[in-house]
Amino acid sequence: MTEHMNPETPPAETPDGACPAISRRRFIAALGASVATVAVGAYGISVWGKDPGATTTTTSGGLQVSATVPPPGALGPATGRTLVVIEMGGGNDGLNTVVPFSSSHYHDLRGDLAIDEPLDLDGEIGLHPALTFLAERYGTGEVAIVEGIGYPDPDLSHFASMAVWWSGLPGSVGATGWLGRYLDGTVGTEDPLAGVTIGPGPTPALLGERAFQVSVQDMSGLAPRVPGWIDDTDELMAMWSGFAPSDFDGAVLLDDVRAAIGTTVDAAAQLNAVLDGPPADDENTTGRRRRSDLGTSMEVAAALVTGPNPPRVVYVHGWGDFDTHEGQAARHQDMMEALDEALREFFTAVEDAGAEDRVLVMTTSEFGRRPAFNGSGTDHGTAGAHFLVGAPVAGGRYGEPPSLTDLDRRGNMVHTVDYRSVFASVLTGWFDADAASIFGTDLETLPLLG
Amino acid sequence: MDYSERERISHVARRLGFGVEPEIVEGAADVDEAISMALDLSTPTPPPEPVAPSDMGEARSPEQREAPYRYWFTQLVGGPRRIEERLTWFWHDHFATGIQKVKVPYLMFVQHATIRKLATGSFADLLGAIAIDPAMLIYLDGVQNAVDRINENFGREVMELFTLGRGNYTEADVVAASRAFSGWVVPRAGPRAQRRGLTPWEATFVPTRHDGGTKTLLGVTGDLDAQGAIDVILDQPQTAVFVSAKLYRELVGTYPDLDTNERIAATFRRDWSIMALVEEIAAHPAFVSDEAIRAKVRTPLERAVGVAQSLEADAPALGRGIFQALRAVQFVPFAPPNVAGFPKGSRLLGPYQLVHGFDLTMALPERLPDLAAAEIAARLGIFDLTDRTRSVIDAATDPFVRTALTINAPEYFVT
């Protein structure tokens, strides 16, 4: 494949989107039988090999990238701590979340969309009026606000920006996610529940070369919906597990499916022990499942982090639609309410369980929105503000508010904080991890954790 | 790999058609005959007949909501032109448009009719029609795009996702294209449209909303409008390269090498004939090669349609079981998760998706024939069953459980 053809669309057997990885067959062909550790596609499962420190090669858009996957434990110790990431997909409007209400430029640019009475934090900035829980916790020093987060040479495409955020590799196409690489170098394949995604499916941010990623949608955990005359779902799953390999070969896609079945059976058993498990009614439950919303997702997150084997990383996505080109005022209000309420309920559950010292929550979004109101909403922007929440946080303001007068040629703000600095601050401050290896470069860190 | 001729026929039928294609698999003597059966357009498809709702209440009635699914599922399972089913799905995924935002099922049905009509025709016509398709105008904010407030959503995606691919245009091109596409609205049925003398639900050009100024798009300067912008984009050699590579991957399962890509793109560019491109790809040795067989992850929709075609499931009129099984794994036609279309590849192999693969059993009748693994698999177009799969399935005593295991066997998760 060459650059001109289509750098964005990955090779066969990876989803369309931003995280190309090599096709399975070409991968095997390229490396021969000595390969022990491989990534399967761009999302979802990884399968394990025999040598924990294998070198892998990935191809995307004609680029060949070789990387050594460090063995489990190499990039950071076990900590008993959990990071919960809440992704606000579509591009959250940072300016109407953390509002620079004291700036006349803000009001000029935003016009009718400006928030006149935010929850004042310090006379300069305020939070969206729906964010009452976050304002309270800011007051008690448990919320860090980082302003001006972005990446260089911003691409205003959702998919390009998401790829940058997920991979932690601006300017290049990453085959793995920043959290996947963290799990690769710490947990490896020891724990299939070390990385759990809550939402419509796996996230590229958690894609590793070998670490597992399990995704669930709600408290029902992992169980199929089958007709009433199949009276024992567990037995059906047990028979199905017979398709899983006893010995992994990995030569063809069919083997990947077998490996995926094996992982699935293990993960389901562990997850269902923590969550409610499948609904215990004998009526068919068709039609009950709904699109994940943040409240449901955070309920699952609370159950996981307060359970006996808390994941290292919980990634919540697929809720809301922050791409507010039109009708922004009402839509953003609804999503801010959902965020605040879900956080309040989550921390109530975490604190009831006495787990508050080992839980950190952070928000992400692929970009902020344009300062100028477009008459109905706002178009794709660049820099945004994000939160870190929890007892371990050193509360306060970090970063620097981007200028509202010195905008780029598209009328967007120029970022002041590299998004990878925030990731690196969390990985080092919270997990004592080797962030330089995970991002391939030394990054400035912020003292976000107390 | 040593695949049987029957397995190769089945492969051809699945890739050019949709589901497991029992008629082709049983009727074709060899691969060449399977290809010609799948590409046969001699019998017309029963036409889609969307009925315009008279107001917003009716627009969301159960009849309106079910009509497009009922029609599409019926054709997916048993429509007379199998390549039309493959291509209609492909273009829906390519020009992903979601009911979640469009909200009017009738408009999704109209778009489906447009795509189906042009799916086997000219890509230039298809792209031109999509640019002013009412559902697309709503989905990518074309209806918000006016001279005094240019909205870049469609202008960007038409180049990033539909024609050129990222890296083949600039931000200035996005603005220029967006200005060219400005001015279109879709009036909703109701008194307002009536007062203004507008036809409800039709894409309507409002000259006062259009930016008539001079634009420079991809090096071409002029007072471009929507069709003008489409023409400029089609003139870029990269468009044929990008789209033909994507269709090649859809059918073959891998990307073409550079030479092949250039060759099929040249064919495509000549008159934008989609069928000429399909025929060239189908004739390529790679299409029936060992590397192509079982090289793709079977989508939930392909699995569901295959079950409906072969196991007397409740499909033709969109059975509840099948629809719910698709909903569970978020693979519902007319509802792609985002503008990039439906998940593909290993993203379909996560634990959640695999476990809910069993939900398809909700579509099966309680009493199933007492068949062995090899016989059930053959009905599903799988002939070269591995010993491991066979023994796991045959270990189950209940015929229903054997079927449930077969449709969740590794062989039925790939295609």
GROMACS .gro file of N, CA, C and O in nm, chain A residues 92 145 194 220 224 232 441:
model
   28
   92ASN      N    1  -1.613   1.797   2.269
   92ASN     CA    2  -1.686   1.876   2.368
   92ASN      C    3  -1.645   2.022   2.362
   92ASN      O    4  -1.529   2.056   2.341
  145ILE      N    5  -0.853   2.105   3.699
  145ILE     CA    6  -0.898   2.149   3.566
  145ILE      C    7  -0.773   2.184   3.485
  145ILE      O    8  -0.692   2.263   3.528
  194ALA      N    9  -0.816  -0.645   3.305
  194ALA     CA   10  -0.737  -0.528   3.343
  194ALA      C   11  -0.783  -0.403   3.269
  194ALA      O   12  -0.776  -0.292   3.321
  220SER      N   13  -2.583  -0.611   3.293
  220SER     CA   14  -2.611  -0.751   3.262
  220SER      C   15  -2.483  -0.826   3.226
  220SER      O   16  -2.485  -0.947   3.210
  224PRO      N   17  -2.550  -1.428   2.652
  224PRO     CA   18  -2.634  -1.417   2.532
  224PRO      C   19  -2.782  -1.416   2.569
  224PRO      O   20  -2.820  -1.452   2.681
  232ASP      N   21  -3.019  -2.390   3.000
  232ASP     CA   22  -2.895  -2.367   3.073
  232ASP      C   23  -2.794  -2.294   2.986
  232ASP      O   24  -2.723  -2.353   2.906
  441THR      N   25   0.874   0.942   2.387
  441THR     CA   26   0.943   1.069   2.406
  441THR      C   27   0.921   1.117   2.549
  441THR      O   28   0.824   1.078   2.614
   0.00000   0.00000   0.00000
